[in-house]
């Protein structure tokens, strides 16, 4: 992984100091509401072992206990066979599924969508650790990297560092949402919640089934990032664009011309919103000039089982 450039244009590139500065805003926001996993009166916590389980205690071995869970150290010290008991872990895990496809490197106001998506991901990271969750990020598209969920400020710092570093790398091939979700299903590392941050242009026909499967494993939330020009018909005029160092103008004067242009630019957002609606997933849309905190609180701040 190459080093993050010392000087970046925060409008077109992800700047690490900007991501770190988001923490102060999160600390002034209401904390996430958490529903305790503590057993209700008259109930006992489960004593199962597996992914997402914490060690609880050891007790004297009983007939039928799994010998693979033997506490050999205590057995050796006491001279009596003991087995380990486990219970469901107390902390949640959030995995941010971040779109880095070429369509994200576009913007007409304030910043690129890719920069806004990174700001939203960093905001989600700072907000999640405030609620006691671990947080990680899986980039798909032009960058395909995984940062496993980590706890506390160290976890959020790791997310911010990864976002800035990945943004500075040379881009690879685009990736469909269905392929990304399939990969996420294999690399969740016990995540109980998934936040998809995308402009929607990666949505393909197979995405519905894959997202449905992912929603069966975790709570899935969707944040659509859109440029203001993608959210409505543009007024008449000439619009300068640049792509891979090539600059050109697009003249939009006729009503039909502007409607066709708006339809093409807004297609990704509409497809992602439609997908979220069909699956019944909570979702929000922000443009590139908005602060993502309110949307993140709306998506991640609701009470959830712990």
CSV table of C-alpha atoms in Angstrom, one decimal:
chain,number,residue,atom,x,y,z
A,1,UNK,CA,0.0,0.0,0.0
A,2,UNK,CA,1.5,3.4,-1.0
A,3,UNK,CA,1.8,6.2,1.4
A,4,UNK,CA,-0.9,8.9,1.5
A,5,UNK,CA,0.2,12.1,-0.3
A,6,UNK,CA,1.3,14.8,2.2
A,7,UNK,CA,-0.7,17.5,0.3
A,8,UNK,CA,-4.1,16.6,-1.2
A,9,UNK,CA,-7.0,18.6,-2.6
A,10,UNK,CA,-9.8,17.7,-0.1
A,11,UNK,CA,-12.4,18.4,-2.8
A,12,UNK,CA,-11.2,15.5,-5.0
A,13,UNK,CA,-9.0,13.4,-2.6
A,14,UNK,CA,-9.7,11.9,0.8
A,15,UNK,CA,-7.7,13.9,3.4
A,16,UNK,CA,-6.9,12.1,6.6
A,17,UNK,CA,-7.0,15.2,8.8
A,18,UNK,CA,-10.6,15.9,7.7
A,19,UNK,CA,-11.7,12.4,8.6
A,20,UNK,CA,-10.0,12.7,12.0
A,21,UNK,CA,-11.7,16.1,12.6
A,22,UNK,CA,-15.1,14.4,12.3
A,23,UNK,CA,-14.7,12.9,15.7
A,24,UNK,CA,-15.4,16.2,17.5
A,25,UNK,CA,-18.8,16.4,15.8
A,26,UNK,CA,-19.7,12.9,16.8
A,27,UNK,CA,-18.9,13.5,20.4
A,28,UNK,CA,-21.4,16.4,20.5
A,29,UNK,CA,-24.2,14.2,19.0
A,30,UNK,CA,-26.6,12.0,21.0
A,31,UNK,CA,-25.1,8.6,21.6
A,32,UNK,CA,-26.5,5.5,19.9
A,33,UNK,CA,-29.4,3.9,21.7
A,34,UNK,CA,-28.5,0.3,22.8
A,35,UNK,CA,-30.8,-2.4,24.1
A,36,UNK,CA,-29.0,-4.6,26.5
A,37,UNK,CA,-28.5,-8.3,25.8
A,38,UNK,CA,-28.6,-9.0,29.5
A,39,UNK,CA,-31.0,-11.8,30.3
A,40,UNK,CA,-34.5,-10.9,31.5
A,41,UNK,CA,-35.8,-11.9,34.9
A,42,UNK,CA,-36.1,-15.6,35.1
A,43,UNK,CA,-33.9,-16.2,32.0
A,44,UNK,CA,-30.4,-17.5,31.8
A,45,UNK,CA,-27.9,-16.4,29.1
A,46,UNK,CA,-27.1,-19.0,26.5
A,47,UNK,CA,-24.0,-21.1,27.0
A,48,UNK,CA,-23.1,-21.8,23.4
A,49,UNK,CA,-19.7,-21.5,21.7
A,50,UNK,CA,-18.9,-20.3,18.3
A,51,UNK,CA,-18.2,-17.1,16.3
A,52,UNK,CA,-19.3,-14.1,18.2
A,53,UNK,CA,-19.0,-15.7,21.6
A,54,UNK,CA,-17.1,-14.6,24.7
A,55,UNK,CA,-15.6,-16.8,27.4
A,56,UNK,CA,-17.8,-16.6,30.5
A,57,UNK,CA,-16.5,-19.1,33.1
A,58,UNK,CA,-15.4,-22.7,33.7
A,59,UNK,CA,-17.2,-25.4,35.7
A,60,UNK,CA,-16.7,-29.0,36.6
A,61,UNK,CA,-17.0,-31.3,33.5
A,62,UNK,CA,-20.3,-33.0,33.2
A,63,UNK,CA,-21.3,-36.0,31.1
A,64,UNK,CA,-22.2,-34.8,27.6
A,65,UNK,CA,-20.0,-31.7,27.6
A,66,UNK,CA,-17.9,-31.1,24.4
A,67,UNK,CA,-14.4,-32.3,25.2
A,68,UNK,CA,-13.1,-29.8,22.7
A,69,UNK,CA,-14.1,-27.1,25.2
A,70,UNK,CA,-12.0,-28.5,28.1
A,71,UNK,CA,-10.2,-26.0,30.3
A,72,UNK,CA,-6.9,-27.9,30.4
A,73,UNK,CA,-5.1,-25.3,32.6
A,74,UNK,CA,-7.7,-25.3,35.3
A,75,UNK,CA,-8.0,-29.1,35.0
A,76,UNK,CA,-4.3,-29.4,35.6
A,77,UNK,CA,-4.2,-27.0,38.5
A,78,UNK,CA,-7.2,-28.5,40.3
A,79,UNK,CA,-6.9,-32.1,39.4
A,80,UNK,CA,-10.6,-32.1,38.4
A,81,UNK,CA,-11.8,-32.0,34.8
A,82,UNK,CA,-13.3,-28.6,33.9
A,83,UNK,CA,-15.0,-27.3,30.8
A,84,UNK,CA,-15.3,-23.7,29.4
A,85,UNK,CA,-18.6,-22.0,29.1
A,86,UNK,CA,-19.2,-19.2,26.5
A,87,UNK,CA,-21.9,-16.6,26.1
A,88,UNK,CA,-22.9,-14.2,23.3
A,89,UNK,CA,-20.4,-11.3,23.0
A,90,UNK,CA,-21.6,-8.0,24.4
A,91,UNK,CA,-20.3,-5.7,21.6
A,92,UNK,CA,-21.7,-5.4,18.1
A,93,UNK,CA,-19.8,-5.2,14.9
A,94,UNK,CA,-20.3,-2.8,12.0
A,95,UNK,CA,-18.9,-3.4,8.6
A,96,UNK,CA,-19.0,-0.4,6.1
A,97,UNK,CA,-19.3,-1.7,2.5
A,98,UNK,CA,-17.8,1.2,0.6
A,99,UNK,CA,-18.2,1.8,-3.2
A,100,UNK,CA,-14.9,2.9,-4.9
A,101,UNK,CA,-16.0,2.4,-8.5
A,102,UNK,CA,-15.0,5.0,-11.1
A,103,UNK,CA,-18.5,6.6,-11.0
A,104,UNK,CA,-17.7,7.8,-7.4
A,105,UNK,CA,-14.9,10.1,-8.6
A,106,UNK,CA,-17.3,12.7,-9.8
A,107,UNK,CA,-18.5,16.0,-8.4
A,108,UNK,CA,-19.9,19.4,-9.4
A,109,UNK,CA,-20.4,20.9,-6.0
A,110,UNK,CA,-18.2,21.0,-2.8
A,111,UNK,CA,-16.4,17.6,-3.3
A,112,UNK,CA,-16.3,14.3,-5.2
A,113,UNK,CA,-18.8,11.6,-4.3
A,114,UNK,CA,-15.8,9.4,-3.4
A,115,UNK,CA,-14.7,12.0,-0.8
A,116,UNK,CA,-18.2,12.3,0.6
A,117,UNK,CA,-18.5,8.5,0.8
A,118,UNK,CA,-15.2,8.4,2.8
A,119,UNK,CA,-16.5,11.1,5.1
A,120,UNK,CA,-19.7,9.2,5.7
A,121,UNK,CA,-17.8,6.0,6.4
A,122,UNK,CA,-15.5,7.8,8.9
A,123,UNK,CA,-18.5,9.4,10.5
A,124,UNK,CA,-20.1,5.9,10.9
A,125,UNK,CA,-16.9,4.6,12.4
A,126,UNK,CA,-16.6,7.3,15.0
A,127,UNK,CA,-20.3,7.0,15.8
A,128,UNK,CA,-20.2,3.2,16.0
A,129,UNK,CA,-17.3,3.1,18.5
A,130,UNK,CA,-19.2,5.6,20.7
A,131,UNK,CA,-21.9,3.0,21.0
A,132,UNK,CA,-19.3,0.3,22.0
A,133,UNK,CA,-19.2,-1.4,18.6
A,134,UNK,CA,-16.2,-2.7,16.7
A,135,UNK,CA,-16.0,-1.2,13.2
A,136,UNK,CA,-14.4,-2.3,9.9
A,137,UNK,CA,-14.6,-1.5,6.2
A,138,UNK,CA,-14.7,-3.5,3.0
A,139,UNK,CA,-13.9,-1.5,-0.1
A,140,UNK,CA,-15.3,-2.7,-3.4
A,141,UNK,CA,-14.9,-1.6,-7.0
A,142,UNK,CA,-11.7,0.2,-8.1
A,143,UNK,CA,-10.2,-0.7,-4.7
A,144,UNK,CA,-10.8,-4.1,-3.1
A,145,UNK,CA,-9.5,-4.2,0.5
A,146,UNK,CA,-10.7,-5.3,3.9
A,147,UNK,CA,-10.1,-3.8,7.3
A,148,UNK,CA,-11.4,-6.2,9.9
A,149,UNK,CA,-13.7,-4.8,12.6
A,150,UNK,CA,-11.7,-3.3,15.6
A,151,UNK,CA,-12.8,-1.8,18.8
A,152,UNK,CA,-12.5,1.6,20.3
A,153,UNK,CA,-10.8,4.7,19.0
A,154,UNK,CA,-8.1,2.5,17.6
A,155,UNK,CA,-10.7,0.9,15.3
A,156,UNK,CA,-12.0,4.3,14.1
A,157,UNK,CA,-8.5,5.6,13.5
A,158,UNK,CA,-7.7,2.5,11.5
A,159,UNK,CA,-10.8,3.0,9.3
A,160,UNK,CA,-9.8,6.7,8.7
A,161,UNK,CA,-6.2,5.7,7.8
A,162,UNK,CA,-7.4,3.0,5.4
A,163,UNK,CA,-9.9,5.3,3.7
A,164,UNK,CA,-7.2,7.9,3.0
A,165,UNK,CA,-4.6,5.3,1.9
A,166,UNK,CA,-7.0,3.4,-0.4
A,167,UNK,CA,-8.1,6.7,-2.1
A,168,UNK,CA,-4.4,7.4,-3.0
A,169,UNK,CA,-3.9,4.1,-4.8
A,170,UNK,CA,-4.1,3.6,-8.5
A,171,UNK,CA,-7.6,2.4,-9.4
A,172,UNK,CA,-8.4,-1.1,-10.6
A,173,UNK,CA,-11.4,-2.5,-12.5
A,174,UNK,CA,-15.0,-1.7,-11.5
A,175,UNK,CA,-17.1,-4.3,-9.6
A,176,UNK,CA,-20.8,-5.0,-9.5
A,177,UNK,CA,-22.8,-4.7,-6.3
A,178,UNK,CA,-23.7,-8.4,-6.5
A,179,UNK,CA,-20.1,-9.4,-6.6
A,180,UNK,CA,-19.2,-7.1,-3.8
A,181,UNK,CA,-22.0,-8.4,-1.6
A,182,UNK,CA,-21.1,-11.9,-2.2
A,183,UNK,CA,-17.5,-11.1,-1.1
A,184,UNK,CA,-18.8,-9.3,1.9
A,185,UNK,CA,-20.8,-12.4,2.9
A,186,UNK,CA,-17.6,-14.3,3.1
A,187,UNK,CA,-15.6,-11.6,4.9
A,188,UNK,CA,-18.0,-10.3,7.5
A,189,UNK,CA,-16.0,-11.5,10.5
A,190,UNK,CA,-19.0,-11.6,12.7
A,191,UNK,CA,-20.5,-8.2,11.7
A,192,UNK,CA,-24.0,-7.8,13.1
A,193,UNK,CA,-24.6,-4.7,10.9
A,194,UNK,CA,-23.6,-3.6,7.4
A,195,UNK,CA,-23.8,-0.1,6.1
A,196,UNK,CA,-23.6,0.1,2.3
A,197,UNK,CA,-22.3,3.5,1.0
A,198,UNK,CA,-22.6,3.9,-2.7
A,199,UNK,CA,-23.9,6.0,-5.6
A,200,UNK,CA,-25.9,3.1,-6.9
A,201,UNK,CA,-24.3,2.7,-10.4
A,202,UNK,CA,-22.9,-0.7,-9.3
A,203,UNK,CA,-26.4,-2.1,-8.8
A,204,UNK,CA,-27.0,-5.0,-11.2
A,205,UNK,CA,-29.8,-7.6,-11.6
A,206,UNK,CA,-28.2,-10.1,-9.3
A,207,UNK,CA,-27.8,-7.6,-6.5
A,208,UNK,CA,-31.4,-8.2,-5.2
A,209,UNK,CA,-30.8,-11.8,-4.3
A,210,UNK,CA,-27.3,-11.2,-2.9
A,211,UNK,CA,-28.6,-8.3,-0.7
A,212,UNK,CA,-31.5,-10.4,0.5
A,213,UNK,CA,-29.0,-13.1,1.6
A,214,UNK,CA,-26.8,-10.5,3.3
A,215,UNK,CA,-29.9,-9.1,5.1
A,216,UNK,CA,-30.5,-12.6,6.5
A,217,UNK,CA,-27.1,-12.5,8.2
A,218,UNK,CA,-27.0,-8.9,9.5
A,219,UNK,CA,-28.9,-5.6,9.8
A,220,UNK,CA,-28.3,-3.9,6.5
A,221,UNK,CA,-28.6,-0.1,6.0
A,222,UNK,CA,-28.0,1.9,2.8
A,223,UNK,CA,-26.6,5.4,2.4
A,224,UNK,CA,-26.8,6.8,-1.2
A,225,UNK,CA,-24.3,9.5,-2.1
A,226,UNK,CA,-25.3,11.7,-5.0
A,227,UNK,CA,-24.0,14.8,-6.7
A,228,UNK,CA,-26.5,17.7,-6.7
A,229,UNK,CA,-26.6,17.4,-10.5
A,230,UNK,CA,-27.8,13.8,-10.1
A,231,UNK,CA,-30.8,14.8,-8.0
A,232,UNK,CA,-32.8,17.0,-10.4
A,233,UNK,CA,-33.0,18.4,-13.8
A,234,UNK,CA,-30.2,21.0,-14.4
A,235,UNK,CA,-31.0,24.5,-15.5
A,236,UNK,CA,-30.1,25.5,-19.1
A,237,UNK,CA,-26.4,26.3,-19.7
A,238,UNK,CA,-23.0,24.9,-20.6
A,239,UNK,CA,-21.4,22.5,-18.1
A,240,UNK,CA,-17.7,21.9,-17.9
A,241,UNK,CA,-16.5,18.4,-17.2
A,242,UNK,CA,-13.1,16.7,-16.8
A,243,UNK,CA,-12.4,13.0,-17.0
A,244,UNK,CA,-8.9,11.4,-16.8
A,245,UNK,CA,-7.3,14.8,-17.6
A,246,UNK,CA,-9.6,15.6,-20.5
A,247,UNK,CA,-11.7,18.7,-20.2
A,248,UNK,CA,-14.9,19.3,-22.2
A,249,UNK,CA,-18.2,21.2,-22.1
A,250,UNK,CA,-21.7,19.8,-22.4
A,251,UNK,CA,-24.3,22.2,-23.7
A,252,UNK,CA,-27.8,21.7,-22.1
A,253,UNK,CA,-30.3,24.1,-23.5
A,254,UNK,CA,-33.4,22.1,-24.7
A,255,UNK,CA,-35.9,20.7,-22.2
A,256,UNK,CA,-35.6,17.2,-23.6
A,257,UNK,CA,-31.9,17.4,-23.6
A,258,UNK,CA,-31.8,18.4,-20.0
A,259,UNK,CA,-34.3,15.7,-19.0
A,260,UNK,CA,-32.3,12.9,-20.7
A,261,UNK,CA,-29.2,14.2,-19.0
A,262,UNK,CA,-30.8,14.2,-15.6
A,263,UNK,CA,-32.2,10.7,-16.2
A,264,UNK,CA,-28.8,9.3,-17.1
A,265,UNK,CA,-27.0,11.0,-14.1
A,266,UNK,CA,-29.7,10.0,-11.6
A,267,UNK,CA,-30.0,6.4,-12.7
A,268,UNK,CA,-27.7,5.0,-10.1
A,269,UNK,CA,-29.4,6.7,-7.2
A,270,UNK,CA,-32.8,5.6,-8.4
A,271,UNK,CA,-31.7,2.0,-8.8
A,272,UNK,CA,-30.2,1.8,-5.3
A,273,UNK,CA,-33.2,3.5,-3.7
A,274,UNK,CA,-35.5,1.1,-5.5
A,275,UNK,CA,-33.4,-1.9,-4.4
A,276,UNK,CA,-33.6,-0.7,-0.7
A,277,UNK,CA,-37.3,-0.2,-0.9
A,278,UNK,CA,-38.0,-3.6,-2.4
A,279,UNK,CA,-35.9,-5.2,0.4
A,280,UNK,CA,-37.4,-3.1,3.1
A,281,UNK,CA,-34.0,-1.7,4.1
A,282,UNK,CA,-33.7,1.6,6.0
A,283,UNK,CA,-31.9,4.0,3.6
A,284,UNK,CA,-31.0,7.7,3.2
A,285,UNK,CA,-29.6,9.9,0.5
A,286,UNK,CA,-27.1,12.7,0.9
A,287,UNK,CA,-25.5,15.0,-1.6
A,288,UNK,CA,-21.9,16.0,-1.8
A,289,UNK,CA,-22.4,19.3,0.1
A,290,UNK,CA,-24.2,17.8,3.1
A,291,UNK,CA,-22.8,16.8,6.5
A,292,UNK,CA,-23.4,13.1,6.8
A,293,UNK,CA,-23.9,13.0,10.6
A,294,UNK,CA,-27.7,13.3,10.6
A,295,UNK,CA,-28.0,10.5,8.0
A,296,UNK,CA,-25.6,8.3,9.9
A,297,UNK,CA,-27.6,8.8,13.2
A,298,UNK,CA,-30.8,8.0,11.4
A,299,UNK,CA,-29.4,4.8,10.0
A,300,UNK,CA,-27.3,3.6,12.9
A,301,UNK,CA,-28.7,5.4,16.0
A,302,UNK,CA,-31.9,3.4,16.4
A,303,UNK,CA,-32.1,1.0,19.3
A,304,UNK,CA,-30.9,-2.4,18.4
A,305,UNK,CA,-30.5,-5.7,20.2
A,306,UNK,CA,-27.2,-6.2,22.0
